[in-house]
Coordinates of C-alpha atoms in Angstrom, one line a residue:
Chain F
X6 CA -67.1 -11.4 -99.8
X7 CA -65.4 -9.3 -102.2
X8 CA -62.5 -9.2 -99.7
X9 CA -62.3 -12.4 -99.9
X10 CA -64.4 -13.3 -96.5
X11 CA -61.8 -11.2 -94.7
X12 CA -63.6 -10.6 -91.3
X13 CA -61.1 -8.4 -90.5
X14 CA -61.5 -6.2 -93.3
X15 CA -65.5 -6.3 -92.5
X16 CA -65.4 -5.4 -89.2
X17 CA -62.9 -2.6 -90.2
X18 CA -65.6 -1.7 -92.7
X19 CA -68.3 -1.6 -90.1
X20 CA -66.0 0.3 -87.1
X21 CA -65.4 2.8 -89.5
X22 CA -68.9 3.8 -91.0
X23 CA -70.8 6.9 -89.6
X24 CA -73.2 4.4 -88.6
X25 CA -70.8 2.5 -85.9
X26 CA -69.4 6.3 -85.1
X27 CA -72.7 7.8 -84.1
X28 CA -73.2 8.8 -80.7
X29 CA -76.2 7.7 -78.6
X30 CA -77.7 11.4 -78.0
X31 CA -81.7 11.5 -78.2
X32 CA -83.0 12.8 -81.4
X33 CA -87.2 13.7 -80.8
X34 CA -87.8 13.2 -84.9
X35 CA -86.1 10.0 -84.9
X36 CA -87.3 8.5 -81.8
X37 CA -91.1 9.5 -83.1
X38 CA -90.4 7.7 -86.1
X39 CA -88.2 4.7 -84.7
X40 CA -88.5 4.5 -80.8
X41 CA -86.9 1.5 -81.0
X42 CA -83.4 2.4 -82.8
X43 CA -84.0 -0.3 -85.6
X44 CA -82.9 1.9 -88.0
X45 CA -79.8 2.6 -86.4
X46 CA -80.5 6.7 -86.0
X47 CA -78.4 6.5 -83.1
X48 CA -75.9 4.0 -80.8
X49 CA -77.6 1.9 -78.3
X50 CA -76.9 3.2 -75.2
X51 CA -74.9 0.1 -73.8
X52 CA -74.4 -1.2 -70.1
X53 CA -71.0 -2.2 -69.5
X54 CA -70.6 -5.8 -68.8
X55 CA -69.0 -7.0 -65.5
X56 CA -65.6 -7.3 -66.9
X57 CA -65.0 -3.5 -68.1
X58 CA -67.4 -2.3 -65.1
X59 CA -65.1 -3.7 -62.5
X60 CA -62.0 -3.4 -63.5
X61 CA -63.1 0.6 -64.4
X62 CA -64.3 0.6 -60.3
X63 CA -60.2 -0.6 -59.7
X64 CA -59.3 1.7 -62.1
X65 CA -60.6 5.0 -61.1
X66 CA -59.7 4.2 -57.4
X67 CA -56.2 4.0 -58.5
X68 CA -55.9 0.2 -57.2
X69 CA -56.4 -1.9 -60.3
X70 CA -53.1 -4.3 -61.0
X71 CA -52.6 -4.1 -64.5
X72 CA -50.0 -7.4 -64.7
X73 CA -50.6 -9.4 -68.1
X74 CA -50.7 -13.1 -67.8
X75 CA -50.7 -15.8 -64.9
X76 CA -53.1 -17.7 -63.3
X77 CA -56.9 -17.4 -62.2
X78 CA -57.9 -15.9 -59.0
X79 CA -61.1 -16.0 -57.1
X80 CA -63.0 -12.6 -57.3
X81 CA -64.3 -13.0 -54.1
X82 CA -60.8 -13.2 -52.3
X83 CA -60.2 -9.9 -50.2
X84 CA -57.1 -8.5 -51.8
X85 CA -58.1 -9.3 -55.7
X86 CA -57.1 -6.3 -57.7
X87 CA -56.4 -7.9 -60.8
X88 CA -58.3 -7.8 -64.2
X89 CA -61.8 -9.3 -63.9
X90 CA -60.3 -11.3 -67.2
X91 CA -58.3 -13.2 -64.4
X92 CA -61.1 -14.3 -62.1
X93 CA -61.5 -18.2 -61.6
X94 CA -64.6 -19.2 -63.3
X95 CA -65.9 -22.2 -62.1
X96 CA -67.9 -24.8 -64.5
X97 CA -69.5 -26.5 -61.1
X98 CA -70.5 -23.1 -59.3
X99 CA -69.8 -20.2 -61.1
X100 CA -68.3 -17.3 -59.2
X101 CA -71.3 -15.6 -57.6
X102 CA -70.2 -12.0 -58.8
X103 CA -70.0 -13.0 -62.3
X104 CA -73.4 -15.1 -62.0
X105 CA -75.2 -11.8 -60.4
X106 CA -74.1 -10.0 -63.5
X107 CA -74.9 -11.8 -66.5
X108 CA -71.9 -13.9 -67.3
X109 CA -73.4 -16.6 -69.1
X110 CA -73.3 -20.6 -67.9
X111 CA -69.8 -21.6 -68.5
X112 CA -70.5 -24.9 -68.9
X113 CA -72.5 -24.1 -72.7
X114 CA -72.1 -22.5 -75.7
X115 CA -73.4 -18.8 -75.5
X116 CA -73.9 -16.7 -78.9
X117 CA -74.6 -13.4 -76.5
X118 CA -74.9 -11.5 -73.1
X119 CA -77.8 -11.2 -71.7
X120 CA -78.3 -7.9 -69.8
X121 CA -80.4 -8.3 -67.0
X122 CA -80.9 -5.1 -64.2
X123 CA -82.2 -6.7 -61.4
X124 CA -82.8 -5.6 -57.4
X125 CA -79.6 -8.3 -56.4
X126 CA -77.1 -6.4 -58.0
X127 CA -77.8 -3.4 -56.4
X128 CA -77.4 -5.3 -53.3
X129 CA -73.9 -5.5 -54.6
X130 CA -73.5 -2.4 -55.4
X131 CA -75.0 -0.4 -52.1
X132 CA -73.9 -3.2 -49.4
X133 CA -70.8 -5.2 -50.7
X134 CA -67.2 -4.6 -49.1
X135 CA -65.9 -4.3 -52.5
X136 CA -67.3 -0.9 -53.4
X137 CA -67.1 0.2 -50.1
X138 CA -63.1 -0.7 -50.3
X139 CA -63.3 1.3 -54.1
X140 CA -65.0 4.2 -51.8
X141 CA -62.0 4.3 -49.6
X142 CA -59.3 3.8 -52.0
X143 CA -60.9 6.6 -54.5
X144 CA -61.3 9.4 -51.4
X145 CA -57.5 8.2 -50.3
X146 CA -56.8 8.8 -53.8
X147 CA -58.4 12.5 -54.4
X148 CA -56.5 13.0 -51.0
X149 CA -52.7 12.2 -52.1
X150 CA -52.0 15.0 -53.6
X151 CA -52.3 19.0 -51.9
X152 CA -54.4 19.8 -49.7
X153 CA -58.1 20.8 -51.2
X154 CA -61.0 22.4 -50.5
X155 CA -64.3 19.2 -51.1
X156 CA -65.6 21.3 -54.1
X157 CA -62.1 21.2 -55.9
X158 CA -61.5 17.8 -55.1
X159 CA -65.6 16.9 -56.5
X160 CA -63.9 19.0 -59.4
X161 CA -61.0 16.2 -60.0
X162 CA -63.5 13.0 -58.8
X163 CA -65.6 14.2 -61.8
X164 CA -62.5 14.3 -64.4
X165 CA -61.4 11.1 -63.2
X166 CA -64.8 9.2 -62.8
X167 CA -66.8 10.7 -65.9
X168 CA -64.0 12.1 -68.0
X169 CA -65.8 15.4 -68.2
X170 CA -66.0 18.5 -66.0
X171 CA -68.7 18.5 -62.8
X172 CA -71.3 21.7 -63.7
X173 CA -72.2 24.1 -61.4
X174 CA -75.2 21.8 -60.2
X175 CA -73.3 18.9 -59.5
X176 CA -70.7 20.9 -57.7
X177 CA -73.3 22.2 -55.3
X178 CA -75.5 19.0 -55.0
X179 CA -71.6 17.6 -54.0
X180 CA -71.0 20.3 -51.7
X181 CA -74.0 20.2 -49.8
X182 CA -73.9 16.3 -49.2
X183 CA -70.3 16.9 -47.5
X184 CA -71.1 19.7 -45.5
X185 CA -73.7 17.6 -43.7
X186 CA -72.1 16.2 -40.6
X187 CA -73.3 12.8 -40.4
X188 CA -73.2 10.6 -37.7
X189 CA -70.5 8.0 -36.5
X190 CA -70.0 5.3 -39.6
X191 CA -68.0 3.2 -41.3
X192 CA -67.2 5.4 -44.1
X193 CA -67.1 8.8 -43.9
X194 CA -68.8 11.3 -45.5
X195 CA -66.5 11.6 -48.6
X196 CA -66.2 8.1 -48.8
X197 CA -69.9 8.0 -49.1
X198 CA -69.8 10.4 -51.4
X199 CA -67.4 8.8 -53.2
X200 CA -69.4 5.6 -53.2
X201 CA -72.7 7.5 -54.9
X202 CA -70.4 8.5 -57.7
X203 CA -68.9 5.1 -58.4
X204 CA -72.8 3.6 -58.4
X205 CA -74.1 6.0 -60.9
X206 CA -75.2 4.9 -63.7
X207 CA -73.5 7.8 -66.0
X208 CA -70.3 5.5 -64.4
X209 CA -72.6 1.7 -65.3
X210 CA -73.7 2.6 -69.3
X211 CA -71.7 4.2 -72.2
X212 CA -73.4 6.8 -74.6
Chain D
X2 CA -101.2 -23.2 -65.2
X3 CA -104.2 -25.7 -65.0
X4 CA -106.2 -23.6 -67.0
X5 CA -103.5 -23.3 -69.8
X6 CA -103.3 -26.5 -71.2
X7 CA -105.9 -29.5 -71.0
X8 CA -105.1 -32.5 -69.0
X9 CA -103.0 -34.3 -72.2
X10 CA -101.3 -31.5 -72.9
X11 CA -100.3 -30.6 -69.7
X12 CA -98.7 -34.2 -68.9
X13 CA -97.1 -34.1 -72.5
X14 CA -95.8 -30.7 -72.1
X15 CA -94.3 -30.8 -68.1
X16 CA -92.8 -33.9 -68.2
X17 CA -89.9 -33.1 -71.3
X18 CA -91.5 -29.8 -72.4
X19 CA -91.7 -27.3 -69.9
X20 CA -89.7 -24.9 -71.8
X21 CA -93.5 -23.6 -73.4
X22 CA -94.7 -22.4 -70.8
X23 CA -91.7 -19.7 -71.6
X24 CA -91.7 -19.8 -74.9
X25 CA -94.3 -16.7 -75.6
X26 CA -92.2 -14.5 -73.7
X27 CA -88.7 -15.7 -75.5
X28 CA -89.2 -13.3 -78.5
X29 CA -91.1 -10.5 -76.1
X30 CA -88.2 -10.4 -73.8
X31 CA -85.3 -10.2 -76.1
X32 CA -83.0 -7.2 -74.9
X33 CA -82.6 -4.9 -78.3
X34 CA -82.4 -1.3 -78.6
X35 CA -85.5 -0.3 -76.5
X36 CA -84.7 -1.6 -72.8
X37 CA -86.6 -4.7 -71.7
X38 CA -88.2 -4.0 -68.6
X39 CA -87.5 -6.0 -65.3
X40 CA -87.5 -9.5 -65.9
X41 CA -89.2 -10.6 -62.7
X42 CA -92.1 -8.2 -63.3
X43 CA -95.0 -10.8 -63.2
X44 CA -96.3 -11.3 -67.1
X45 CA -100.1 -12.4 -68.3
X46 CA -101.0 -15.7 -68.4
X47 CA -102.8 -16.5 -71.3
X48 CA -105.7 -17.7 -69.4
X49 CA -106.3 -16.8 -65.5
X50 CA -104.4 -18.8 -63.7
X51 CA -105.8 -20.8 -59.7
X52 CA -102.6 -21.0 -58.7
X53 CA -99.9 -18.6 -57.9
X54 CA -96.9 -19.8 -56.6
X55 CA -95.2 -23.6 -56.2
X56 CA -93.5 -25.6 -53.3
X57 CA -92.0 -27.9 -54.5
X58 CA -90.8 -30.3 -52.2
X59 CA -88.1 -32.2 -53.5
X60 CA -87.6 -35.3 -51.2
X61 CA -84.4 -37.1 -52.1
X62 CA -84.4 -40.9 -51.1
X63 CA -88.2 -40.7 -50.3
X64 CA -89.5 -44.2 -49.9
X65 CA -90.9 -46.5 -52.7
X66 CA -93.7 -45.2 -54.3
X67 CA -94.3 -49.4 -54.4
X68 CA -94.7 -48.8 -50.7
X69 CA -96.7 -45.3 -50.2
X70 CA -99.6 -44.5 -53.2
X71 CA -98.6 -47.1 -56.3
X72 CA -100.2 -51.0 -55.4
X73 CA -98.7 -53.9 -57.7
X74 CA -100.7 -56.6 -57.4
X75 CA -98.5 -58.4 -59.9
X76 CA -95.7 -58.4 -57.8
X77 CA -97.7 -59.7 -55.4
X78 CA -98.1 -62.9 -57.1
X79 CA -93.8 -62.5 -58.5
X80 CA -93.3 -62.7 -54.5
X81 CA -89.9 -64.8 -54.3
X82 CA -89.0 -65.2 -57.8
X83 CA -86.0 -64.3 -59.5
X84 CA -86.2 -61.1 -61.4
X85 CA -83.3 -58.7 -63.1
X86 CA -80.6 -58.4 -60.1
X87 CA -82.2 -60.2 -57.3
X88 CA -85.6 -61.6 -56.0
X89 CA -89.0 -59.4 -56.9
X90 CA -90.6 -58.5 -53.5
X91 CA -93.7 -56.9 -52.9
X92 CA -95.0 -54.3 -50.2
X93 CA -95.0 -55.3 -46.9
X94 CA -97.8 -52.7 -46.4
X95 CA -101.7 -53.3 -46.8
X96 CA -103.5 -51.1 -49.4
X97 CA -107.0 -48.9 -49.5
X98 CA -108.2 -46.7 -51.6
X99 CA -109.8 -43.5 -49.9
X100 CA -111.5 -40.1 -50.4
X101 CA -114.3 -39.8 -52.7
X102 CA -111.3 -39.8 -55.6
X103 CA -110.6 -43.2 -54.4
X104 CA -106.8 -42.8 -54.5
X105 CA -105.0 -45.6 -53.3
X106 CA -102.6 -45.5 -50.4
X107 CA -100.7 -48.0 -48.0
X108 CA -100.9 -48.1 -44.4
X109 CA -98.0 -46.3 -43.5
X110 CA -99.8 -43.0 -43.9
X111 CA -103.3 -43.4 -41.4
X112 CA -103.0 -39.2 -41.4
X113 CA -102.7 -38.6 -45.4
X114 CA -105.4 -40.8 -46.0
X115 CA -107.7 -38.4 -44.2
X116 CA -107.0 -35.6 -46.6
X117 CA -107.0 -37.7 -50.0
X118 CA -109.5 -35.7 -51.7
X119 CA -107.0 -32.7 -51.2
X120 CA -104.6 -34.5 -53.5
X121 CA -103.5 -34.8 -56.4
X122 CA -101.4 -37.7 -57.2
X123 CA -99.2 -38.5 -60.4
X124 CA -98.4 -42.3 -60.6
X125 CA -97.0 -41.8 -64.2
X126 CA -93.5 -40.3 -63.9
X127 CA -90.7 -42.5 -65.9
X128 CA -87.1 -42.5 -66.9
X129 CA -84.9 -45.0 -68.2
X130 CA -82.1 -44.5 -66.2
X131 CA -82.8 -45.9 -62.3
X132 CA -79.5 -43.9 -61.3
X133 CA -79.8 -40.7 -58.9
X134 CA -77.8 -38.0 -61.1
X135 CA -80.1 -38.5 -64.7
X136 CA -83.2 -39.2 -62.3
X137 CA -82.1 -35.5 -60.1
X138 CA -81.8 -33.9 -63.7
X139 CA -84.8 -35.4 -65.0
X140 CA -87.0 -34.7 -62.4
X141 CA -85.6 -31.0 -62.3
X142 CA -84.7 -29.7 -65.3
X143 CA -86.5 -32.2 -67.3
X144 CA -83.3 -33.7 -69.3
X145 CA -80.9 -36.3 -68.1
X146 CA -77.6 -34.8 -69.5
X147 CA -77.0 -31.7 -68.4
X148 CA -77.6 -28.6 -68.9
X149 CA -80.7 -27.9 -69.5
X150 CA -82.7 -25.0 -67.6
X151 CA -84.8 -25.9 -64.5
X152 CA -88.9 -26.0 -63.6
X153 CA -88.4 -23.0 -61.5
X154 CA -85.9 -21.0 -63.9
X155 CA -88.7 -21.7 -66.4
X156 CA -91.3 -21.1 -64.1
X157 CA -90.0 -17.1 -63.0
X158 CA -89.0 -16.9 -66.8
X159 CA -92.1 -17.3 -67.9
X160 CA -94.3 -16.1 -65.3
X161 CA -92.2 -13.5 -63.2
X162 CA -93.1 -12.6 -59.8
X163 CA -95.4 -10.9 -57.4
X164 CA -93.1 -9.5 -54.9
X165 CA -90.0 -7.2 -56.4
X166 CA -88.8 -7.2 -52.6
X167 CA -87.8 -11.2 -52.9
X168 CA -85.6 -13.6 -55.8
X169 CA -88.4 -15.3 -57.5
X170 CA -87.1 -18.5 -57.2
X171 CA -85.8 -19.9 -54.2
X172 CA -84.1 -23.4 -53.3
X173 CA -84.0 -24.4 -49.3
X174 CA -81.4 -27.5 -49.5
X175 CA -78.9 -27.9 -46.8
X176 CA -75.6 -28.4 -48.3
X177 CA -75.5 -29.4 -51.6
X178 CA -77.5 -32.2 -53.4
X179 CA -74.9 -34.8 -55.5
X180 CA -75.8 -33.4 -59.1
X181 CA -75.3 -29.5 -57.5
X182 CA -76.2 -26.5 -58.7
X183 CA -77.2 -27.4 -62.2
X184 CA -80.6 -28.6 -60.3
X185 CA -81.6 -25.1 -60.1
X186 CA -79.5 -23.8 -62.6
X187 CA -80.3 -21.0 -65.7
X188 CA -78.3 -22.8 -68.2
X189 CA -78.8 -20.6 -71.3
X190 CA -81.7 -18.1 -69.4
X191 CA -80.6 -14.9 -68.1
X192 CA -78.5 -15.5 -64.5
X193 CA -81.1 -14.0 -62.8
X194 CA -83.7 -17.0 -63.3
X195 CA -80.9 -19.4 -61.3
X196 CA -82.5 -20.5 -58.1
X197 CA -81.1 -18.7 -54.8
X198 CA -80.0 -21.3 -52.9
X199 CA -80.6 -21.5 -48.9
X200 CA -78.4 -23.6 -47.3
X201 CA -81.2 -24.4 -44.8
X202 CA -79.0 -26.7 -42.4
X203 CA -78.9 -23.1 -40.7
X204 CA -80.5 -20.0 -41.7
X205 CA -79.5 -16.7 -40.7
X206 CA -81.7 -14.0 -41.9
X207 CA -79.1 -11.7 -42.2
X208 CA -77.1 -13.6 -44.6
X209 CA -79.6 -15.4 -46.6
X210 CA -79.2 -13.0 -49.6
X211 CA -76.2 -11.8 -50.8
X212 CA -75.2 -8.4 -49.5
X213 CA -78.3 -8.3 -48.1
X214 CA -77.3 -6.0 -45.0
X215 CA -75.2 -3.1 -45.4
X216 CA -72.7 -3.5 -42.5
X217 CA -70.9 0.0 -43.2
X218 CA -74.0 2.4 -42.6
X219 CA -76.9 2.8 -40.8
X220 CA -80.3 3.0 -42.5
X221 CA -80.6 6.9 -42.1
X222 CA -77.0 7.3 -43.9
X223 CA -78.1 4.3 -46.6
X224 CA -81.3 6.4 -47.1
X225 CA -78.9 9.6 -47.4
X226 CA -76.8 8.0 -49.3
X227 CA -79.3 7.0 -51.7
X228 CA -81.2 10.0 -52.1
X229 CA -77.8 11.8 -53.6
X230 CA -77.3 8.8 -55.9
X231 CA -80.6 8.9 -57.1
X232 CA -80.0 12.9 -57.5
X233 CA -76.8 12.1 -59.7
X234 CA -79.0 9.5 -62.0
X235 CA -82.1 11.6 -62.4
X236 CA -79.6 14.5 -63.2
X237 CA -77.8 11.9 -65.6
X238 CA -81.5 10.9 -67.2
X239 CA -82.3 14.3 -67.6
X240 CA -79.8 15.2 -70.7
X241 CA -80.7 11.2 -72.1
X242 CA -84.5 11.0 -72.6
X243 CA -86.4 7.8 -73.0
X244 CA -84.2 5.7 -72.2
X245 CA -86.1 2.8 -69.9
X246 CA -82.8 0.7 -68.9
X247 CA -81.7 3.9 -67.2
X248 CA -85.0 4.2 -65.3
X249 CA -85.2 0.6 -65.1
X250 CA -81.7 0.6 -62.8
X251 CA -82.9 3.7 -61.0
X252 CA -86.2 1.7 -59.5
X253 CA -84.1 -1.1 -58.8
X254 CA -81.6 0.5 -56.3
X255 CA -84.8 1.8 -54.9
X256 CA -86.6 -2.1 -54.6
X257 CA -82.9 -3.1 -53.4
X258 CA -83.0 -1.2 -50.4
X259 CA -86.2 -2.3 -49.2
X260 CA -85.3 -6.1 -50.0
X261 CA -82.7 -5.7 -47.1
X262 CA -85.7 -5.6 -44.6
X263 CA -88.7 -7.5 -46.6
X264 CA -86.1 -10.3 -47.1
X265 CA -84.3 -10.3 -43.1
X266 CA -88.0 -10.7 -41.8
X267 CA -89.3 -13.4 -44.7
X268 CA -86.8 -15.6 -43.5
X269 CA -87.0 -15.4 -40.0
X270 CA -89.0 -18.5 -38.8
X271 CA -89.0 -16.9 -35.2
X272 CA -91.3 -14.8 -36.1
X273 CA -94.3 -17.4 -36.2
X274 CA -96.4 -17.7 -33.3
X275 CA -95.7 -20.6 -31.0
X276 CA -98.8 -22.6 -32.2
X277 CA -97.5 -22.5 -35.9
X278 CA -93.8 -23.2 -34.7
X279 CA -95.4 -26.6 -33.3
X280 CA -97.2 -27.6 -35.8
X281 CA -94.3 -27.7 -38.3
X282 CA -92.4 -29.2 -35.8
X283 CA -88.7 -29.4 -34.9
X284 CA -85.6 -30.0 -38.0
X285 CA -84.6 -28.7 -40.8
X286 CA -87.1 -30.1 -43.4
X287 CA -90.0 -28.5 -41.4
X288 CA -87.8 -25.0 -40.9
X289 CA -87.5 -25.3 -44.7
X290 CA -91.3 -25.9 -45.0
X291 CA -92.2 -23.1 -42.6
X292 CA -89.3 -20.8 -44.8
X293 CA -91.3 -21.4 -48.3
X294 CA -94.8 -21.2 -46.8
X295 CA -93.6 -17.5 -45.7
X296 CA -91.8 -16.9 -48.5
X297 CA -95.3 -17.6 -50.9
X298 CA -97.1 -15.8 -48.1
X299 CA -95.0 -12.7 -49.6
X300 CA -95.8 -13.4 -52.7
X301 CA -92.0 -15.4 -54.0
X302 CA -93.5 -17.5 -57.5
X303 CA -91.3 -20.8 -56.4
X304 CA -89.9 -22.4 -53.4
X305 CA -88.2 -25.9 -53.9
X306 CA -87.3 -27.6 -50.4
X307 CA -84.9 -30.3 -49.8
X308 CA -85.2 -33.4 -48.3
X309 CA -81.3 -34.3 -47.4
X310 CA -78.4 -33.5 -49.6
X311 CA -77.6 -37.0 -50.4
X312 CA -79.5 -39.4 -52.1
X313 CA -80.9 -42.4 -50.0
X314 CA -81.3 -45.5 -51.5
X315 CA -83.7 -48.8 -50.9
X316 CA -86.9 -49.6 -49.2
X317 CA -88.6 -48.5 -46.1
X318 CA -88.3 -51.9 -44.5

């Protein structure tokens, strides 16, 4: 108000608080006082919303067509590697993907998101051609460059996937898993590897 | 439910109302800081309820309810006359009322009649539009415009459901009816309280669900597969403490990968013995019957089967 209703200047206001800044680490005081964060001791861990989540799958596998404008596609079409912004949303039957993940009824007003984890979209994520294309794509991508040895390359998925450095744990829960010969698949080992890391949920929610 | 309200209330509140039968958990359920817990997780009624689940079967271009459980003896005596749009006829059919309950019924159903006492029959439903689109809508979601949510979005809202293996709500129609999905539609509820449709003109067990069979890996690699995902969360959960949406998506990859074989065998009518086959007889209404009565076996809160896609229209002579 004193801004003269500026928005913009309130949501600056609020961005740049210590409030807004805080990360969402666990604090045992706070949480005995306030389990449920209605003070604002912390930011609430948030789940990324379809949108961001796929096009970050696209991203990290090095696939994800970054072209600004033009129109709608259906998601559901084989080759669709553009920004889930672009997908055809459909007032009659909305786009199953979108549906499954909480996009909200396009044919009303809707003043938020709900977030909903549900059994069917992990059916999406453990089953559907889409992540097991991301799989593929990812391993080809760890694979362009020299020639590594699996705990270098679980090394570089880390940095890529998590934007942080794998610990010694990780490295050797990675390690083991590829060292397993598995029998004849689809996807190989690494790209079922590779599939595990792009369904975790450090990958899913932000701190 | 029949314990919830008394008989008024009940009428008042299902025919425009259904929405309270949610409404307790509205505020409960509201995603904030703390994570809600799954949805479908079946919540307290506030009394104990007789019934558990719903089939509802939805038969589209039935005939007249003038002809089958609703006698006008009025019309009777209108025989010939003109009324609005044409000349008032009555029912061809002979009435009796039978059962201890007395319910009256014509002719056409000598087999229902033996059963009357096991019914219970509503002659009061209404709307003011006699078209198929506001009466579909009406009859479904409890509005004529759309979009409004429907019974069995409600329905799962409010109550949830027993088996975390299944979707809570399921819809056998083959092809589409003519309003479409908004007869089984969320509208402003969560996604996950939409109906999953079964196009039941042909039912493969294997692609009832979507995604529902992992065509990449066998079940000792999925297993495998899980296990280090699993691994990688629990590592991941370690370092962020009480946080339930975390473990919340943690049991759910685990429920997902039983649903692929809970949900491949509930929908597999061949499965029945021979005897049962028979007695549901051939077609795709009685496959969709024989679908929901083994989907509440498993414990699925709602099952709505179609009768035809498209609406019929006139009377049964």
């Amino acid at each position: 108000m004193y801004n003269g209703w500026s928005l913009k200047k309130l949501h600056r206001l609020i961005v740049q608080s210590s409030t807004w800044q805080q990360s969402s680490e666990f604090h045992g005081e706070a949480y005995e006082a306030d389990p449920e964060n209605r003070l604002l001791w912390r930011m609430n861990r948030r789940r990324l919303e379809i949108e961001p989540w796929r096009d970050g799958l696209l991203s990290v596998s090095g696939e994800l067509d970054v072209k600004f404008g033009g129109p709608s596609i259906d998601l559901n079409k084989g080759d669709n590697r553009r920004r889930t912004l672009y997908g055809f949303v459909s007032r009659h039957r909305l786009d199953e993907l979108l549906r499954l993940f909480d996009f909200p009824d396009p044919s009303i007003t809707s003043a938020s998101r709900a977030v909903t984890t549900v059994p069917l979209q992990q059916l999406f994520v453990l089953n559907s051609e889409f992540m097991a294309q991301r799989a593929r794509a990812l391993v080809r991508r760890l694979n362009a460059k020299d020639v590594m040895a699996d705990e270098e390359k679980v090394r570089q998925a880390y940095m890529l996937l998590f934007g942080r450095a794998a610990d010694d744990q990780e490295l050797a829960t990675g390690v083991a898993f590829l060292s397993v010969e598995s029998a004849k698949e689809k996807l190989s080992r690494w790209e079922q590897y590779a599939l595990a890391l792009l369904s975790a949920n450090e990958f899913l929610y932000v701190d | 439910m029949h314990s919830m309200f008394s008989r008024r209330e009940m009428l008042t509140r299902s025919g425009t109302g259904f929405g309270m039968l949610g409404l307790s958990s509205v505020l409960a359920n509201e995603v904030g800081a703390a994570a809600a817990p799954d949805p479908m997780i079946p919540k307290q009624t506030h009394f104990p309820a007789k019934a558990k689940n719903i089939i509802f079967l939805f038969m589209n271009g039935g005939p007249s309810h003038v002809d089958t459980f609703d006698p006008k003896p009025e019309l009777k005596k209108q025989e010939g006359k003109p009324g609005k749009g044409g000349k008032y006829m009555s029912s061809p059919y002979s009435f009796k009322r039978y059962g201890e309950s007395g319910i009256p019924m014509s002719e056409i159903y000598p087999h229902l009649s033996e059963c009357a006492d096991d019914l219970c029959i509503l002659n009061g439903m209404h709307t003011s539009t006699p078209n198929h689109e506001p009466g579909l809508l009406m009859m479904n979601s409890g509005a004529q415009q759309p979009v409004r949510p429907c019974l069995g979005s409600w329905v799962t809202y409010g109550l949830g459901t027993e088996n975390q293996n299944l979707p809570g709500f399921v819809v056998l129609c083959p092809g589409k009816p003519v309003v479409g999905p908004a007869l089984w539609g969320n509208s402003f509820l969560p996604g996950i309280f939409q109906g999953t449709h079964i196009n039941n003109s042909k039912i493969d067990p294997k692609n009832v669900i979507g995604h529902i069979q992992n065509r990449n890996l066998s079940s000792t690699s999925q297993r495998q597969l899980l296990d280090l995902l699993q691994q990688i969360n629990r590592k991941h959960l370690e370092k962020r403490e009480q946080d339930a949406q975390l473990e919340a998506r943690i049991q759910s990859l685990e429920i997902a990968y039983r649903m692929q074989f809970e949900a491949q065998d509930a929908f597999d009518v061949s499965n029945e013995t021979d005897t049962t086959q028979k007695a549901y007889g051939p077609g795709q209404f009685a496959n969709g019957c024989l679908v929901a009565r083994r989907l509440v076996e498993r414990g699925v809160r709602m099952v709505q089967v179609y009768y035809g896609s498209g609406p019929a229209v006139g009377r049964s002579r």
